[in-house]
XYZ file of C-alpha atoms in Angstrom:
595
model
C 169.180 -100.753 -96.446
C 171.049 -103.983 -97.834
C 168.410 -107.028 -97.356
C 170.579 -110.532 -97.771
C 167.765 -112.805 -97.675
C 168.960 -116.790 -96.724
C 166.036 -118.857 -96.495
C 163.804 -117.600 -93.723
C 166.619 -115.377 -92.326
C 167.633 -111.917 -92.380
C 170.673 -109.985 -91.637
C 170.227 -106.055 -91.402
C 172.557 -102.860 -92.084
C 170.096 -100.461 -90.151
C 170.310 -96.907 -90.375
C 172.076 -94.391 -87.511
C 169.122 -93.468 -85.207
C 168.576 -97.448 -84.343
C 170.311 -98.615 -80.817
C 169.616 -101.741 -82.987
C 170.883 -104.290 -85.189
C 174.725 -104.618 -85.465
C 175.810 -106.723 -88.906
C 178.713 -108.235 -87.652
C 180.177 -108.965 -83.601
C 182.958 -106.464 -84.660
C 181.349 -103.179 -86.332
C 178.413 -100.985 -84.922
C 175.838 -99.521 -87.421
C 176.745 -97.721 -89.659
C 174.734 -94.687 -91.266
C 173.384 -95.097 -94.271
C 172.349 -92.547 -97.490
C 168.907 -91.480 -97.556
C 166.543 -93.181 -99.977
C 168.755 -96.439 -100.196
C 166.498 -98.959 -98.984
C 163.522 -97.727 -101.576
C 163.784 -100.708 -103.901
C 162.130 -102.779 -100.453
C 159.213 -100.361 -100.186
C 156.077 -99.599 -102.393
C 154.830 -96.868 -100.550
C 155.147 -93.883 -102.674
C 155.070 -90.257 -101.491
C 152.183 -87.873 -101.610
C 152.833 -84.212 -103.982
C 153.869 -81.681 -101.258
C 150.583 -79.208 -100.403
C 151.317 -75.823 -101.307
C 152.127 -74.994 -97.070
C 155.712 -77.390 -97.806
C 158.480 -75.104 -99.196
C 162.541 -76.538 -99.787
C 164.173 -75.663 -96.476
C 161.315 -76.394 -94.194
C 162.836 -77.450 -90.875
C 161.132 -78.334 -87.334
C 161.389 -76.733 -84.028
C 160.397 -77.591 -80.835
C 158.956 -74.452 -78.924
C 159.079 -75.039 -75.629
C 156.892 -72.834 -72.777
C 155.377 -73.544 -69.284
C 153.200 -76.496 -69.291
C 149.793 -75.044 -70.407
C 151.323 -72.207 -72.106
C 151.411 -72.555 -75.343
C 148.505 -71.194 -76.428
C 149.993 -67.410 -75.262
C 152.835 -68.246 -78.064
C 151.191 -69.895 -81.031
C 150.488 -66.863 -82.640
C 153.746 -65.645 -82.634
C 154.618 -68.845 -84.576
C 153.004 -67.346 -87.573
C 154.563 -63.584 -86.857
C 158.079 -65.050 -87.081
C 157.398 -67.086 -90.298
C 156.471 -70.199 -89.065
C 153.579 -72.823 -89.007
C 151.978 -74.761 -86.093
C 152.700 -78.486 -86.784
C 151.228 -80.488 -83.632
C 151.049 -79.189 -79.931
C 151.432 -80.962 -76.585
C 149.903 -77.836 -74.123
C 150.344 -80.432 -71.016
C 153.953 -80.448 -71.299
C 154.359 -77.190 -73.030
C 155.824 -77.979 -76.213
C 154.848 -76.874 -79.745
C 156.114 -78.600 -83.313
C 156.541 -75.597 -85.587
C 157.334 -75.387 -89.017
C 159.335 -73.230 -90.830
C 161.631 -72.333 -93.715
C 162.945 -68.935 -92.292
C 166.580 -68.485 -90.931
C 165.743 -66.037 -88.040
C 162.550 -68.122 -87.033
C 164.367 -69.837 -83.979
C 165.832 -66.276 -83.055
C 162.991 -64.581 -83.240
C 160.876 -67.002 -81.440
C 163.303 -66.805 -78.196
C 162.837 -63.071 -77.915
C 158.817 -63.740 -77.369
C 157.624 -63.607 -73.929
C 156.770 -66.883 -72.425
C 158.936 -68.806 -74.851
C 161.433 -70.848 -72.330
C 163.769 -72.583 -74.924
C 163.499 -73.213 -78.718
C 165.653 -75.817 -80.955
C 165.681 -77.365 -84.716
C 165.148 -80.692 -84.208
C 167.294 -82.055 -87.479
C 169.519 -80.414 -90.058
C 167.654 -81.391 -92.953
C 164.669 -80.503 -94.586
C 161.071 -82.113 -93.060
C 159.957 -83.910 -95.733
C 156.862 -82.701 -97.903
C 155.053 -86.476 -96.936
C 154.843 -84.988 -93.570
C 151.704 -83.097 -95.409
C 150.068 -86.089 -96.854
C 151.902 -89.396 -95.332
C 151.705 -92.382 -97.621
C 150.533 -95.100 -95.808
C 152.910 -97.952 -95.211
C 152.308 -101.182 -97.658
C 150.338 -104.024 -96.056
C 152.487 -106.986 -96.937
C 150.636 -110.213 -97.916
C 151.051 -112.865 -95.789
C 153.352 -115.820 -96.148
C 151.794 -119.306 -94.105
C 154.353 -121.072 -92.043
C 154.600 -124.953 -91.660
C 157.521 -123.820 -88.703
C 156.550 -125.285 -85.345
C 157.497 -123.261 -81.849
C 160.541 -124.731 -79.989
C 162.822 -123.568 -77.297
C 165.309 -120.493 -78.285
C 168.250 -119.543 -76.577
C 167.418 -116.267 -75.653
C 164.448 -117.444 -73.864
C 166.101 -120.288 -72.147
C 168.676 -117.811 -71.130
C 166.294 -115.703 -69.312
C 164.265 -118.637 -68.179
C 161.211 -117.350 -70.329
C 160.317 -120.649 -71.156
C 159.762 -121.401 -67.506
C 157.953 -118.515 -66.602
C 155.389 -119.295 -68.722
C 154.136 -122.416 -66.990
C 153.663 -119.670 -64.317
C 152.010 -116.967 -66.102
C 152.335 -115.692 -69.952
C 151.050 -112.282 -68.992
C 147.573 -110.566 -68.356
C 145.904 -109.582 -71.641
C 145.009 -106.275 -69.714
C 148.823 -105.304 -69.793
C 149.245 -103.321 -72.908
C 153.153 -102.576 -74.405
C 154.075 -100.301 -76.491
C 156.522 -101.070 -79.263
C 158.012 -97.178 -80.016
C 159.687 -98.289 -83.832
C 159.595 -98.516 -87.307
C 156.016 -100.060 -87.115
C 154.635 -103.416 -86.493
C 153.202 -105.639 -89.291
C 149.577 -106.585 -87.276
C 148.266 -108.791 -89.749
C 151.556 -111.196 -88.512
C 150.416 -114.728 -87.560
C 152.481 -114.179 -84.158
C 151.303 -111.225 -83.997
C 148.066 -110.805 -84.868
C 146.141 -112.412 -81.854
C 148.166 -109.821 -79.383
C 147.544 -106.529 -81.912
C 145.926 -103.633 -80.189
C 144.818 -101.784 -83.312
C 142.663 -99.430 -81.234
C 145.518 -98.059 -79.280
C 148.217 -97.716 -82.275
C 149.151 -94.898 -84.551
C 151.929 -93.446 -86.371
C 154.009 -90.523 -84.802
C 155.999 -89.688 -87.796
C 156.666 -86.650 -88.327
C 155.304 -85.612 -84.729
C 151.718 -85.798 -84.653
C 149.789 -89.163 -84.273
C 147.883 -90.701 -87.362
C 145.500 -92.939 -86.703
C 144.460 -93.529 -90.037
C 144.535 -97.433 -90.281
C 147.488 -99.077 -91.150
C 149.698 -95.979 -90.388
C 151.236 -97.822 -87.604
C 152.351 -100.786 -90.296
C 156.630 -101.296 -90.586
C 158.097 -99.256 -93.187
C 161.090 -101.783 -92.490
C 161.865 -105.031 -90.692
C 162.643 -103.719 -87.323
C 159.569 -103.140 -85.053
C 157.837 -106.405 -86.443
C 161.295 -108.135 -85.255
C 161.215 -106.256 -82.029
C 157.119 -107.052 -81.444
C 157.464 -110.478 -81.815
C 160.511 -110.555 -79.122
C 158.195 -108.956 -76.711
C 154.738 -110.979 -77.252
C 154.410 -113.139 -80.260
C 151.879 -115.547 -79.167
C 151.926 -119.195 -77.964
C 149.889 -120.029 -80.830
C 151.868 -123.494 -81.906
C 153.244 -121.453 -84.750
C 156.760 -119.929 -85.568
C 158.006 -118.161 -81.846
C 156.785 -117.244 -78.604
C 157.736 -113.927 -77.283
C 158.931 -113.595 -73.697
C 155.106 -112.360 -72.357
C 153.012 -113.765 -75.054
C 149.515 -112.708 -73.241
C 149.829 -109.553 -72.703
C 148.375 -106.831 -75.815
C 151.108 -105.143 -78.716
C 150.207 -101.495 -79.765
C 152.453 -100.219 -82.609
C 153.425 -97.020 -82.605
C 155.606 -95.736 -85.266
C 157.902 -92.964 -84.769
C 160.440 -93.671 -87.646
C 159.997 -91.901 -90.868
C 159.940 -93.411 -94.276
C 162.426 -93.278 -96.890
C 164.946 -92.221 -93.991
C 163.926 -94.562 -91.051
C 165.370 -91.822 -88.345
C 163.765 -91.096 -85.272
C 163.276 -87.695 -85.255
C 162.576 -85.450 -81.460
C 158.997 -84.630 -82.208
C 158.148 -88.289 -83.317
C 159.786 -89.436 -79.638
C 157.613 -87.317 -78.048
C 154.119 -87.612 -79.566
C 155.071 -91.311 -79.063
C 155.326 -90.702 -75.333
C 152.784 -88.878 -74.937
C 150.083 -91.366 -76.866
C 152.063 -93.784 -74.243
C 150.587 -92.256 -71.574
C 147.270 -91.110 -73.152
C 146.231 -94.736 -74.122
C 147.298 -96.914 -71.168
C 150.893 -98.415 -71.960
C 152.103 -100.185 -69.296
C 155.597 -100.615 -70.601
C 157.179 -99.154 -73.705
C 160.234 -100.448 -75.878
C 162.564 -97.980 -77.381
C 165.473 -99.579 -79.460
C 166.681 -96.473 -81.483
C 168.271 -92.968 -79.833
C 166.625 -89.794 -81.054
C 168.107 -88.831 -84.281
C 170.258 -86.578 -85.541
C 172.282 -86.561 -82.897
C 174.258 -89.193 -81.015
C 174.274 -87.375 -78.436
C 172.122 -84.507 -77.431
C 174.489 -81.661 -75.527
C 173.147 -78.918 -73.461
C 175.067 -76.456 -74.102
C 173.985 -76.711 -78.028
C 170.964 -74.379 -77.673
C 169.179 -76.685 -80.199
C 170.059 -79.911 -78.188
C 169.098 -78.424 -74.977
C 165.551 -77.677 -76.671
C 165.477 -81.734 -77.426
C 166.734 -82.806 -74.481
C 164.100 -80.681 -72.524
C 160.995 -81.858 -75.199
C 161.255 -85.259 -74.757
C 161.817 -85.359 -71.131
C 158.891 -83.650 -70.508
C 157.126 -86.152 -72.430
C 158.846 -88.690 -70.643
C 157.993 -87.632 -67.523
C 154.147 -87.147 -68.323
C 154.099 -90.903 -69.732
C 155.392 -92.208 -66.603
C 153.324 -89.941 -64.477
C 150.634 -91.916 -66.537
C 151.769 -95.533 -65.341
C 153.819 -96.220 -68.696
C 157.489 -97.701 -67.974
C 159.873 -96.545 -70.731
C 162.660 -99.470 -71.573
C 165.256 -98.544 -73.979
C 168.251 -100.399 -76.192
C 172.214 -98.748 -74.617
C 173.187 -98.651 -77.990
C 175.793 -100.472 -80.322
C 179.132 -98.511 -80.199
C 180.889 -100.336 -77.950
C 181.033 -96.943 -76.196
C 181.612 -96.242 -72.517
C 178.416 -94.036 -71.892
C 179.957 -93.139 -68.660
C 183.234 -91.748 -69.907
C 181.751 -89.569 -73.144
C 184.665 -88.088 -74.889
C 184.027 -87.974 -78.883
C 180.632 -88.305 -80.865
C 181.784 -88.729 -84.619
C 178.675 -90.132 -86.270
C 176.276 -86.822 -86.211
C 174.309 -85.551 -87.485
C 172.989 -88.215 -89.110
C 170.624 -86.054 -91.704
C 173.287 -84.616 -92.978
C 177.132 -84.536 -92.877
C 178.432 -85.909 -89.275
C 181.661 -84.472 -88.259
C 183.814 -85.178 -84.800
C 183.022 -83.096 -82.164
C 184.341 -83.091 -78.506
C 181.850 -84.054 -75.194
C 181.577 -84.833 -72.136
C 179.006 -86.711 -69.857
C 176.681 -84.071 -70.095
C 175.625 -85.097 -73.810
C 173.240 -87.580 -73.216
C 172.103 -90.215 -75.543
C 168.093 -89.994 -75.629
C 165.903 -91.539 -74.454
C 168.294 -93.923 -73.072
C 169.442 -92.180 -70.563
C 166.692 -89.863 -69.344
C 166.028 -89.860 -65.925
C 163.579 -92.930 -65.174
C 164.338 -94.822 -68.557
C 165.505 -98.310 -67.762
C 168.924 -98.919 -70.209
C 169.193 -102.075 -71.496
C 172.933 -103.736 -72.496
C 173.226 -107.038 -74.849
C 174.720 -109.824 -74.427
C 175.721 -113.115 -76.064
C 174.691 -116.427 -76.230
C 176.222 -118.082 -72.464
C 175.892 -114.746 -70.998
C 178.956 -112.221 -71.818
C 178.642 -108.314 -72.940
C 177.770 -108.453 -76.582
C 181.248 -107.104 -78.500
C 179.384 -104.377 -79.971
C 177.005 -103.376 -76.925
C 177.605 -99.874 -75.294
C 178.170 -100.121 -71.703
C 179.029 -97.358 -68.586
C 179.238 -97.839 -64.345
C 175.747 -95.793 -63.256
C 174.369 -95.571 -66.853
C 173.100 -99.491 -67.447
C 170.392 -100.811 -65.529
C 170.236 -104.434 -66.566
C 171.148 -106.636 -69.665
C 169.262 -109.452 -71.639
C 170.180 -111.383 -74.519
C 170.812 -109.322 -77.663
C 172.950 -111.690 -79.684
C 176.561 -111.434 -81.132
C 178.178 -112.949 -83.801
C 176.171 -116.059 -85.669
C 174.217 -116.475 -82.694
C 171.276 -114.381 -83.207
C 167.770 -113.327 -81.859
C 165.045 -115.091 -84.053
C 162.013 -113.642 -84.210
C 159.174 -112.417 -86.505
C 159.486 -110.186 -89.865
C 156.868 -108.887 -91.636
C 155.003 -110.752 -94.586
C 154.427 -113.649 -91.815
C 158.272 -114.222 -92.347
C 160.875 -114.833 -89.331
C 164.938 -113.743 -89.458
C 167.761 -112.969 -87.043
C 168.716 -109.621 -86.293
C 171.516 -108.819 -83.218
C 171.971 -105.833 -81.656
C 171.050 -103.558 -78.109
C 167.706 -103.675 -80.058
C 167.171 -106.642 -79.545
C 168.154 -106.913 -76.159
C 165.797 -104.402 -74.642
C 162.519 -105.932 -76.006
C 162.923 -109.114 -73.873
C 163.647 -106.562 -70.797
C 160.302 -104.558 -71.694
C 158.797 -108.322 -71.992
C 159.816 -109.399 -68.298
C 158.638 -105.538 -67.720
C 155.441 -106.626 -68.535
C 155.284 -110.025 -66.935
C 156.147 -108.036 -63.422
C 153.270 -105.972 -64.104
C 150.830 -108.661 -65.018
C 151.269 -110.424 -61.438
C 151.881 -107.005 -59.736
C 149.036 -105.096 -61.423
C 149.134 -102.167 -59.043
C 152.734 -101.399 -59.545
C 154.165 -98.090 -60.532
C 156.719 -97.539 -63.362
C 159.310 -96.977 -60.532
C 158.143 -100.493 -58.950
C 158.492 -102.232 -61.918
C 161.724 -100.725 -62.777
C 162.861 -101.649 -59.006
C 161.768 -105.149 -59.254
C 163.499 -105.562 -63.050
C 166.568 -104.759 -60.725
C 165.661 -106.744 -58.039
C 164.965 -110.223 -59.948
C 167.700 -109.916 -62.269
C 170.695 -112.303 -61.601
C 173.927 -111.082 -61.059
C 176.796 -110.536 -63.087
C 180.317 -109.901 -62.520
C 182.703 -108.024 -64.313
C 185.103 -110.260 -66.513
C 188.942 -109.350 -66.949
C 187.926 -106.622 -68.699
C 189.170 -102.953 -67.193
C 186.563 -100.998 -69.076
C 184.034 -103.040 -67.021
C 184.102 -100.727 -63.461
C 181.512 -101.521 -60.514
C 180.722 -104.714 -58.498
C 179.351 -107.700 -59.067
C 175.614 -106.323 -58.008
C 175.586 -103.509 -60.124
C 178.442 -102.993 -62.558
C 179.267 -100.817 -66.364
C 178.495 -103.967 -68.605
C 175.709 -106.093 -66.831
C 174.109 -103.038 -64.899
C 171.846 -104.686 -61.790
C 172.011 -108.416 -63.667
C 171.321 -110.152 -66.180
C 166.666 -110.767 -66.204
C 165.474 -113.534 -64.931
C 161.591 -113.844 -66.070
C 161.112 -116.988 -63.903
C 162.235 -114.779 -60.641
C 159.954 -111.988 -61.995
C 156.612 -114.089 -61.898
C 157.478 -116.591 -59.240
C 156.013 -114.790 -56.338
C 159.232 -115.819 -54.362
C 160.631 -111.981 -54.108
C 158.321 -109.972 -51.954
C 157.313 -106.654 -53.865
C 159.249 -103.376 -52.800
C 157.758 -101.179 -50.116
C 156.461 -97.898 -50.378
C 158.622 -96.118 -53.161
C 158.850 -92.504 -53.868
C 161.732 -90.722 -56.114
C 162.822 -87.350 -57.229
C 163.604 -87.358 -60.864
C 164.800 -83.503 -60.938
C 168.542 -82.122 -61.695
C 169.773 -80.392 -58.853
C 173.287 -78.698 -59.695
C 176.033 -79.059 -57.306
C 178.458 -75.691 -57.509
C 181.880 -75.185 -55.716
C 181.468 -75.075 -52.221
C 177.829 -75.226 -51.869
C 175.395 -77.013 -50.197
C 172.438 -78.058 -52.478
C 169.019 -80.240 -51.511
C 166.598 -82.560 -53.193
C 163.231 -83.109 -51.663
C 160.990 -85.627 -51.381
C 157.221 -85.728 -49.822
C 155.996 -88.881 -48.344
C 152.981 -89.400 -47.623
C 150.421 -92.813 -47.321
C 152.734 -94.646 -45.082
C 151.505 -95.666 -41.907
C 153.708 -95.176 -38.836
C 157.826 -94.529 -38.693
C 160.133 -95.549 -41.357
C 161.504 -99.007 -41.408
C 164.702 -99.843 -39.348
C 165.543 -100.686 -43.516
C 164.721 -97.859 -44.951
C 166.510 -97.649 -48.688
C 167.914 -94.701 -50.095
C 168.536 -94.833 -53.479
C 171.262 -92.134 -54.206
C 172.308 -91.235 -58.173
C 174.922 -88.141 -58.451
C 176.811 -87.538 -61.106
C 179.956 -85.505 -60.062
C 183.522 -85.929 -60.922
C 185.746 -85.686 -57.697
C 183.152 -87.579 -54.516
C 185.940 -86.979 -52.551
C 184.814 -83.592 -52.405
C 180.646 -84.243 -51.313
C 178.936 -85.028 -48.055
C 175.854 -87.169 -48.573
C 173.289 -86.491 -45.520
C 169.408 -87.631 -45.470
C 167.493 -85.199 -43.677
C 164.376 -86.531 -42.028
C 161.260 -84.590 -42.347
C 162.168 -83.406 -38.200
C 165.370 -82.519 -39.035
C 167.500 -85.372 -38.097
C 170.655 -86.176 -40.245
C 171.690 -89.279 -41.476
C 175.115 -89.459 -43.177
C 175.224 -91.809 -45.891
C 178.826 -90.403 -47.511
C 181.852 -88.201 -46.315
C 184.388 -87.636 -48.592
C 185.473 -90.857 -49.423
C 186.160 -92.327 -52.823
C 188.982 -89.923 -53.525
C 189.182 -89.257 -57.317
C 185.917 -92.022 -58.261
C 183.295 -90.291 -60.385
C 180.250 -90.488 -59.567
C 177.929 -91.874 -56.506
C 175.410 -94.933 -57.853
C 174.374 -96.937 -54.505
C 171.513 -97.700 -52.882
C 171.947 -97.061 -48.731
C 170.315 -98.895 -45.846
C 169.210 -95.808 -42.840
C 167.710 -97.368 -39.435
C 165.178 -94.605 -39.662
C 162.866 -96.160 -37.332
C 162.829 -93.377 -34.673
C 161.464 -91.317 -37.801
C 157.725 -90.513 -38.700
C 157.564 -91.544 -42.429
C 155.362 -89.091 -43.777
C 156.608 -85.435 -44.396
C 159.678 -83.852 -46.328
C 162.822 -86.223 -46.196
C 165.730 -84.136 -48.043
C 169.134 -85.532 -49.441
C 171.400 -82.853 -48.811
C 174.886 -82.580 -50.533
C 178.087 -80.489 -49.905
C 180.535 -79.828 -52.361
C 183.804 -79.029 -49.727
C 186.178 -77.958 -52.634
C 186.657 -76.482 -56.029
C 187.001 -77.182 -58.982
C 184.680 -80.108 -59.350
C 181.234 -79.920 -59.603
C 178.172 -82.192 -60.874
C 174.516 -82.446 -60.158
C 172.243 -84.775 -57.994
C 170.615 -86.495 -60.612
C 167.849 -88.506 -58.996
C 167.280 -90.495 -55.636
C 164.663 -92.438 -54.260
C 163.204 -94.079 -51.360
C 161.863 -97.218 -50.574
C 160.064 -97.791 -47.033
């Protein structure tokens, strides 16, 4: 990692895996060698146990939720080791330095998928991690004043409203947070932070300390306090837990590491997480790799159970300047080893970024405009925030009691899972899928420049998503809460000539729908001219919300208003699509409904 140090700021080369921080407003990141950013560190690595062997790889072994106990023993049988195990979403972290070990392991009954997780060995500190150094602490004579990025996203103003609730708790999913931080220190939730490296959480203390620069920089966006000193970070009341997924020596974001992250998420309370890095090696996880589709499937589930736990995951789009919605070429993986150019389509999915229920985060510049280097796509973004570009920067905290500017999607999504956790600090009995409906809902809009990679409208478009966050709207009190919200996250495939549904159970809601009811419809399919859209009310009544219009436009991303108040809410409301020609198919990829 090249360090240029110029008085009290910092610019960063950061390795592949990061969503993160771009050098320059005309390059994304680029990879870098293994081991080159040692001279920075003084950890020092632990002599492998006898168990670590040259050519040990990981696996995720994936089986019904609660199943895994049935296969663990056949772990062993087919030369492998148990690593870590998550029974609740059915996935197992095995070790092993056979060839046939994956092949053999998807002949064993109750085995549903299995898939290497890098193409590199796992490194013999997995055995005995080093802990991370604890940096001594440089004073600061620097006073707190207004920053752009704040004033962009009326931070500053939000705080004479509230600066958050001290029970909110945020996650910062990254290379580690320095806790003993000035700005970060009165925030620090020590009993609720770990590291994940490697896959299974260490709670040793101090494991969840930086190994780089980038969490402490991404911590401090989020909820460095109002303290007088140095910054203040967009909700700087509510509590920091650090947990670190990256690995040393490397800094990549392994599968396994995302999802014992997750799943501590949800296990300790996280009301919001922030995710700026995609899940290394790959760029792009594609399911018709049989390993990808094993790493796709691992950290949704874990995904799913954090947000079925009240945590909100926010995540950086990425700094390729890539249209996510238009996937063609992925020529920077792996990342562990030797990338090479491979073909894809929208099927490959950067992770977790664009998981079902993640909210995807775009940058943008100082005044407003799509960052040069920030990744972008119709349906994929959700919202933007200020991420930086050029020599205008996002200043925030470094470790060593330091502060430095970094740019990037990075740093973007961190004031996003900030406002996330302002909303939830006035609206303390929101859901994840309220507070990601409300970041939608208070965020200012944006229209597309002269640009003709930007596609969409000025409410929701490919570069600004919903808006640009407003953190003033999001604690004012002026925007009345959502009503009654309930979603199906679940891939439905739409074949040829078929007619496919998606239900959803209501249930709680007093009395018929609303003469408003919202139906929030996401399909992914590349001819609409081809689909019927119908809601189906739990007695049977049809409401058409699309007939095969929108001749050769991909995809359907729109919310629709139904007068559904002859309608009982409670019971099984469907969306029900027909495919009326060939050749084109897709899959309904979540919709939702707000009473």
């Amino acid at each position: 990692m090249a360090v240029a140090a110029l008085g009290t700021t910092v610019a960063l080369a950061a390795p592949a895996g990061f969503a993160q921080a771009a050098t320059s407003d005309t390059a994304p990141v680029a990879a870098r060698s293994a081991g080159a950013d040692q001279a920075t560190r003084t950890t020092t690595v632990a002599a492998a146990p006898a168990a670590w062997v040259a050519g040990t790889r990981a696996y995720l072994v994936i089986t019904a939720p609660g199943g895994t106990s049935a296969v663990s023993g056949a772990v062993a049988t087919s030369g492998g080791s148990v690593f870590a195990t998550y029974d609740a979403i059915g996935v197992i972290v095995a070790h092993s330095a056979s060839a046939s070990f994956a092949t053999s392991m998807r002949a064993v009954s109750g085995v549903q998928q299995v898939g290497a997780t890098r193409t590199s060995d796992v490194p013999a500190d997995a055995y005995n991690p080093a802990l991370p150094a604890n940096p001594a602490q440089s004073a600061t004579t620097l006073t707190e004043s207004n920053r752009w990025d704040m004033t962009q996203i009326k931070a500053d103003q939000a705080w004479a409203v509230t600066t958050g609730s001290s029970t909110v708790k945020v996650g910062v999913l990254d290379t580690g947070v320095d806790d003993q931080h000035q700005d970060i220190a009165p925030n620090f939730n020590a009993a609720d932070s770990a590291s994940c490296a490697y896959g299974k959480a260490d709670t040793r203390t101090g494991a969840w300390r930086d190994v780089g620069t980038h969490g402490t920089h991404v911590a401090g966006t989020v909820a460095a306090a109002k303290n007088g000193k140095g910054v203040i970070g967009v909700a700087p009341g509510v509590k920091i837990s650090s947990v670190r997924i990256a690995e040393p020596g490397s800094s990549l974001f392994f599968a396994e590491n995302t999802i014992c992250g997750f799943m501590w998420a949800g296990d300790h309370g996280f009301k919001v997480t922030n995710n700026s890095y995609y899940t290394d090696p790959w760029q792009f996880n594609c399911p018709d790799n049989v390993d990808q589709a094993a790493i796709i499937e691992g950290v949704r589930r874990a995904q799913v159970y954090a947000e079925g736990k009240g945590s909100l995951q926010v995540a950086a789009a990425g700094n390729s300047n890539y249209d996510l919605a238009n996937k063609t070429t992925d020529s920077e993986s792996p990342n562990d080893s030797t990338p090479v150019t491979r073909t894809i389509t929208n099927a490959c999915i950067d992770i977790p970024t664009e998981l079902p229920g993640v909210v995807t985060v775009a940058s943008q510049a100082s005044g407003g405009a799509k960052a040069s280097y920030s990744n972008f796509g119709n349906g994929v973004i959700d919202v933007a925030a200020p991420g930086g570009d050029g020599s205008t920067q996002v200043y925030s905290t470094l470790p060593g009691g330091k502060y430095g500017n970094m740019s990037g999607t990075s740093m973007a999504s961190p004031h996003v899972a900030g406002v996330a956790a302002l909303i939830a600090s006035v609206n303390p009995t929101f859901t994840p899928a309220q507070i990601r409906d409300q970041l939608g809902v208070q965020a200012n809009d944006r229209a597309c420049p002269s640009d003709a990679r930007c596609t969409g409208t000025t409410a929701k478009n490919g570069f600004f998503g919903e808006g640009a966050v407003d953190a003033l709207k999001a604690v004012g009190g002026s925007t009345p809460p959502p009503g009654a919200y309930f979603e199906n996250l679940a891939d439905v495939t739409i074949a040829d000539n078929s007619t496919v549904e998606s239900p959803i159970t209501v249930s709680g809601v007093t009395g018929n729908a609303p003469a408003t009811l919202k139906v929030g419809v996401d399909i992914k399919h590349t001819y609409i001219g081809d689909l019927k859209v119908d809601l189906v009310a739990p007695d049977g009544t049809v409401y058409t919300l699309h007939n095969r219009t929108g001749s050769g436009t991909d995809n359907i991303a729109q919310t629709y208003t139904v007068n559904a108040s002859a309608e009982v809410a409670n019971g099984v409301w469907k969306l029900r699509v027909n495919d009326n020609a060939s050749q084109d198919t897709g899959k309904i990829d979540a919709w939702n409904l707000t009473f």
